[in-house]
Coordinates of C-alpha atoms in Angstrom, one line a residue:
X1 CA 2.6 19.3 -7.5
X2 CA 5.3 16.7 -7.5
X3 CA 6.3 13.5 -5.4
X4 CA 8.6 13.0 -3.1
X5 CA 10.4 9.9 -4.3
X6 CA 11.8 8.2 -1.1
X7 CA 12.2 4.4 -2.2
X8 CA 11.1 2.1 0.5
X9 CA 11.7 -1.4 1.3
X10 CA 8.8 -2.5 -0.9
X11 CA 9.6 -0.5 -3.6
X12 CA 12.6 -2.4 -4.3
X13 CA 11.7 -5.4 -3.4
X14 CA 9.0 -4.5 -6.8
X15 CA 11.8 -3.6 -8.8
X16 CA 13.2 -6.9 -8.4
X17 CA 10.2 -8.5 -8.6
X18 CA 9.7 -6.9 -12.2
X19 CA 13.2 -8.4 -13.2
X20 CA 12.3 -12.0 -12.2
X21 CA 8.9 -11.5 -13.6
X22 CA 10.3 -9.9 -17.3
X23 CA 12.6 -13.1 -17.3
X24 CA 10.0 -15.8 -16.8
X25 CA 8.1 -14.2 -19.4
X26 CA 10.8 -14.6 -22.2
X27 CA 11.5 -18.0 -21.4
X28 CA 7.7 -19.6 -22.5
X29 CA 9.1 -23.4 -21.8
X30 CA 10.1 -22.2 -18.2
X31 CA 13.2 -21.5 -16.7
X32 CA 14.7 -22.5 -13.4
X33 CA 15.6 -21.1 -10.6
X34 CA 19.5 -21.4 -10.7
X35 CA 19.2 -20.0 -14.4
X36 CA 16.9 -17.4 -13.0
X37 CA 19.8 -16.4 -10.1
X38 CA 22.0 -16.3 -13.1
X39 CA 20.0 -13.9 -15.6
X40 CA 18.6 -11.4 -13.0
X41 CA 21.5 -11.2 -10.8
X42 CA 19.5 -11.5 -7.7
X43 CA 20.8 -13.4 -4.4
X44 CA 19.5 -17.1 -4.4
X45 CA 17.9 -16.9 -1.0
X46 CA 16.3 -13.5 -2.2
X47 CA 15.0 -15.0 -5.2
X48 CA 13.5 -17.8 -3.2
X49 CA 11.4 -15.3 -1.3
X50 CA 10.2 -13.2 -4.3
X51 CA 9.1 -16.6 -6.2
X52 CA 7.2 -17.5 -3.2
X53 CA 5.6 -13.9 -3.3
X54 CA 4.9 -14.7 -7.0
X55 CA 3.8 -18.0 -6.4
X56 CA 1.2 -17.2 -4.2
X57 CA -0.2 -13.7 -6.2
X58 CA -0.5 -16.0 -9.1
X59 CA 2.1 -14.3 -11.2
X60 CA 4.3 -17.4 -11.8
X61 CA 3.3 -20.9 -11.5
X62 CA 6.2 -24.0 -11.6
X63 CA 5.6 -26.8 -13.8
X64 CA 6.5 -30.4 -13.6
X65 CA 10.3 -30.4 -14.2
X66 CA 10.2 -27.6 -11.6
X67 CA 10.9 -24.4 -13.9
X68 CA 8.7 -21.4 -13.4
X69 CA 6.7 -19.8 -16.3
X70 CA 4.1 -16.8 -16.4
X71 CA 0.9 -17.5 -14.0
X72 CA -2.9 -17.1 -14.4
X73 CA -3.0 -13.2 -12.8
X74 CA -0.2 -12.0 -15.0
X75 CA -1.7 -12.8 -18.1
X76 CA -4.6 -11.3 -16.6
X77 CA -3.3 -8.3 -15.6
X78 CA -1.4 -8.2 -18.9
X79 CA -4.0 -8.2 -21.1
X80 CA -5.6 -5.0 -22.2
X81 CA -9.1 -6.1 -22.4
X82 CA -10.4 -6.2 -19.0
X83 CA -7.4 -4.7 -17.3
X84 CA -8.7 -2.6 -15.0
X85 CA -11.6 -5.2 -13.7
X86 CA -8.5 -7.8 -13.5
X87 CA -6.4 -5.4 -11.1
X88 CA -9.8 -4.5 -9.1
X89 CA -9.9 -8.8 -8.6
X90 CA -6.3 -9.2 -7.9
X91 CA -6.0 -6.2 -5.1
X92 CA -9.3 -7.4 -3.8
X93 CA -7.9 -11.2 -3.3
X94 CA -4.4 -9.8 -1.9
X95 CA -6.2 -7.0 0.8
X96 CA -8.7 -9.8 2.0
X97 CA -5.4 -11.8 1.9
X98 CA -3.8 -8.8 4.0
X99 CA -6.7 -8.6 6.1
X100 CA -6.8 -12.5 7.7
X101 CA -2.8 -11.5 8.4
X102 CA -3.1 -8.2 10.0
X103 CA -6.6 -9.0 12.2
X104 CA -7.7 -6.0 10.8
X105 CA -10.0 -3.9 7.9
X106 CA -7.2 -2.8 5.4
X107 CA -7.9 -0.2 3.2
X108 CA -5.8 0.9 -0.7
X109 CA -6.1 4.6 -1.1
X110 CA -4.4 6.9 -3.9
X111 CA -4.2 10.5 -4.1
X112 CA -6.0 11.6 -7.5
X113 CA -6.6 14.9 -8.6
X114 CA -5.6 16.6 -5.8
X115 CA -8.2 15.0 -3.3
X116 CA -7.9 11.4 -1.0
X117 CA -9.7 8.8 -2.7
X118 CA -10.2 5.6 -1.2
X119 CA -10.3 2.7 -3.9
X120 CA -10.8 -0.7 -2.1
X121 CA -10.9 -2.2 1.3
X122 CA -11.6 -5.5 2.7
X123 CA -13.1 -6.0 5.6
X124 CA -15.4 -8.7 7.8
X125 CA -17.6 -9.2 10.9
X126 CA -14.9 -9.8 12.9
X127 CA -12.6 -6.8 11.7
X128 CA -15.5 -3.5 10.5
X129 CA -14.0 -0.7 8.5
X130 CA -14.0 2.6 10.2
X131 CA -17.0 4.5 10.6
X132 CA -16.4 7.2 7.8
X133 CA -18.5 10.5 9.9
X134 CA -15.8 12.9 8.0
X135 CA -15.6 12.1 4.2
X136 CA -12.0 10.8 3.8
X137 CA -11.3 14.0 1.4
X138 CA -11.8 16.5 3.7
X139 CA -9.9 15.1 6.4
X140 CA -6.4 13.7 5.7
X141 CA -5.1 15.8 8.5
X142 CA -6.9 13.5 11.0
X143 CA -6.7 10.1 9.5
X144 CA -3.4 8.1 8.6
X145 CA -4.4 7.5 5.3
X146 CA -4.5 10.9 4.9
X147 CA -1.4 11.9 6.5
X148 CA 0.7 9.2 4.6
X149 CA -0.6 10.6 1.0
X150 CA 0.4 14.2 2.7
X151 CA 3.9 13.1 3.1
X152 CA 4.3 11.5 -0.7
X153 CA 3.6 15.1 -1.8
X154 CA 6.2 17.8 -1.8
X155 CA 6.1 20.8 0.4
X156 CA 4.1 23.2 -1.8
X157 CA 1.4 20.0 -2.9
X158 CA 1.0 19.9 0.8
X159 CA 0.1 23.5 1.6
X160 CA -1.9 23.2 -1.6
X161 CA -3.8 20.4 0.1
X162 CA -4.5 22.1 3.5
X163 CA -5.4 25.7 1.7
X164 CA -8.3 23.5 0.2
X165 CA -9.2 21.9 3.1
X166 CA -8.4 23.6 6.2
X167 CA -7.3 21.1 9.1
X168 CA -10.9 21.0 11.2
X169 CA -11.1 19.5 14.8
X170 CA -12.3 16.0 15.0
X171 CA -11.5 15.3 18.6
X172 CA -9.4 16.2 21.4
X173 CA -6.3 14.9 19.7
X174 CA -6.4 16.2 15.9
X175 CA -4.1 18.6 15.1
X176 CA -5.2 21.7 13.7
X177 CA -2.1 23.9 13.3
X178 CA -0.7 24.7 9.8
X179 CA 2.6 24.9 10.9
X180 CA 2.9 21.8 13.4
X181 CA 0.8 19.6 10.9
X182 CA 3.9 20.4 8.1
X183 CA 6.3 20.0 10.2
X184 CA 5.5 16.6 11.3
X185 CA 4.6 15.4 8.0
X186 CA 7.8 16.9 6.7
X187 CA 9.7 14.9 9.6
X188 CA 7.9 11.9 9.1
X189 CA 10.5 8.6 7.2
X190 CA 9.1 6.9 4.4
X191 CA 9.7 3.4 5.7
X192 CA 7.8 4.1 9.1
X193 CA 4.1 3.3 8.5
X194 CA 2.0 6.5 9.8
X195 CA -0.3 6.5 12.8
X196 CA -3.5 7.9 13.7
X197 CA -4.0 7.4 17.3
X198 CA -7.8 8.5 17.8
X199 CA -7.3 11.4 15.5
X200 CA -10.1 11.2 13.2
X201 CA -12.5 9.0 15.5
X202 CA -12.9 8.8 19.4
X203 CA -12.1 4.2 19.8
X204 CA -10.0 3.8 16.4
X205 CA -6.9 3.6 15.5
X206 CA -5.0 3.1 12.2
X207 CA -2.1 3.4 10.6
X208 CA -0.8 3.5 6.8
X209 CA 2.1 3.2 4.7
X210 CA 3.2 4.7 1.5
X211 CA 2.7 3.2 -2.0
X212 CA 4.2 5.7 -4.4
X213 CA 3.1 4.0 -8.2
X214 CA 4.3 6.1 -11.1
X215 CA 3.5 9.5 -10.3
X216 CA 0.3 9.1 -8.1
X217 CA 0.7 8.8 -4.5
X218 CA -1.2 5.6 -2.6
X219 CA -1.2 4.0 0.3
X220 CA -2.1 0.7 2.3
X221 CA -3.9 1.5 5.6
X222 CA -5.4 -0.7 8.6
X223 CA -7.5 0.2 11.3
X224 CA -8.7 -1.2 15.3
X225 CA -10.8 -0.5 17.6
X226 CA -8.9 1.2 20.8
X227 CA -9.2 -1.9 22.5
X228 CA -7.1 -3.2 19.9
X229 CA -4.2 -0.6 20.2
X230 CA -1.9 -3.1 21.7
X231 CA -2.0 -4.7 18.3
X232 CA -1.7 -1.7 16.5
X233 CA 2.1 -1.5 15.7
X234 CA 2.8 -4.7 15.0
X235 CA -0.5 -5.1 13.0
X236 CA 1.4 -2.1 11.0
X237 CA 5.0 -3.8 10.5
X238 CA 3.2 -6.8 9.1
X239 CA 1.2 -4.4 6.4
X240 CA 4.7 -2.8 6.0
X241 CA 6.3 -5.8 5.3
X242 CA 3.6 -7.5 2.7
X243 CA 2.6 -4.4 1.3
X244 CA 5.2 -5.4 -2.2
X245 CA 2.1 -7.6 -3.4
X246 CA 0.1 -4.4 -3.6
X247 CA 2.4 -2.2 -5.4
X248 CA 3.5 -5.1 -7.6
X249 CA -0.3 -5.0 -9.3
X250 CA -0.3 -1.4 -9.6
X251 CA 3.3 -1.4 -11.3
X252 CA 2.5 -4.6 -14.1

């Protein structure tokens, strides 16, 4: 099975991320941001947005003179003891972060051995995760998590994944068909978040976009009640659009 690599607005707003990130850490006094333009080539006004990004995940912090050096969740994340219980902290503070923005449960999946696995989600009184009736593995047809794993996966991953589990009906709107299923997924662009409009569950809807780390798959998913549907595509261009955070933790 192999990925499709389709790089989205996210992913290379990572990749320059990295750069400014690899340059603070070499300078240990700080450097500022005009020298920062310089060294990583990146627009000022872009650089400007990234540091705030930074800034607020913790990754860089700016001293007194007003130079920016390494921050407290990049030496976390950098350190190999307690890695992994470091990025489980720092995805947990940015999806509850996600969550107040959006108005809505957000959910980090990643597709791992050939099966959906959902990792993390944050969610509250006020916006309840999905009622999971059909384990998430057995039903990425259905649900936009699913669906947006499907399409990181090239065409022979994807058959590979339906053969395993065969598309079941979950309600009056889920598709079933082999061949429409592919094609749609197939047509689907990368930088459109996926939707799920009562697919999986009669009075929710969700959608997802892509998070392609390495060679693992992942995604970034919300979801509403159907009262909520109004909400739901902007709800999605704002997860779009601060999704970077995510896939920034992931990539360090």
């Amino acid at each position: 099975m192999a990925l499709r690599h389709e790089p989205t607005a996210s992913y290379h707003s990572v990749q320059d991320a990295l750069r400014v990130l690899e340059t603070v850490a070499r300078r240990s006094t700080g450097i500022n941001e005009t020298e920062l333009a310089r060294e990583t080539g990146i627009a000022t006004e872009r650089l400007t947005t990234l540091l705030r990004m930074l800034r607020r995940e913790a990754y860089v912090e700016q001293i007194a003179d007003g130079g920016y050096v390494t921050g407290a969740a990049f030496v976390r994340l950098g350190s190999a003891d307690g890695h992994r219980q470091a990025l489980r902290d720092t995805l947990q503070r940015t999806l509850d972060r996600l969550r107040d923005s959006v108005g809505a449960a957000v959910y980090l999946s990643r597709y791992v051995d050939g099966e959906v696995s959902l990792t993390q989600y944050a969610d509250s009184p006020a916006t309840p995760k999905v009622n999971e009736w059909v384990d998430f593995r057995y039903s990425a047809h259905a649900t936009a998590v699913g669906k947006s794993l499907l399409t990181q996966l090239d065409h022979e991953g994807r058959r590979d994944h339906l053969a395993r589990h065969r598309p079941a009906r979950l309600t009056s709107r889920t598709i079933t068909s082999d061949r429409l299923l592919l094609s749609k997924l197939a047509a689907q662009p990368p930088t459109v978040p996926v939707l799920d409009l009562q697919e999986y569950a009669v009075g929710t809807v969700c959608a997802a976009v892509p998070l392609t780390a390495g060679s693992t798959a992942g995604c970034l998913a919300l979801s509403l009640p159907l009262e909520h549907a109004h909400r739901l595509r902007r709800a999605a261009d704002t997860l779009n659009r601060n999704a970077a955070p995510v896939l920034l933790s992931l990539a360090i």
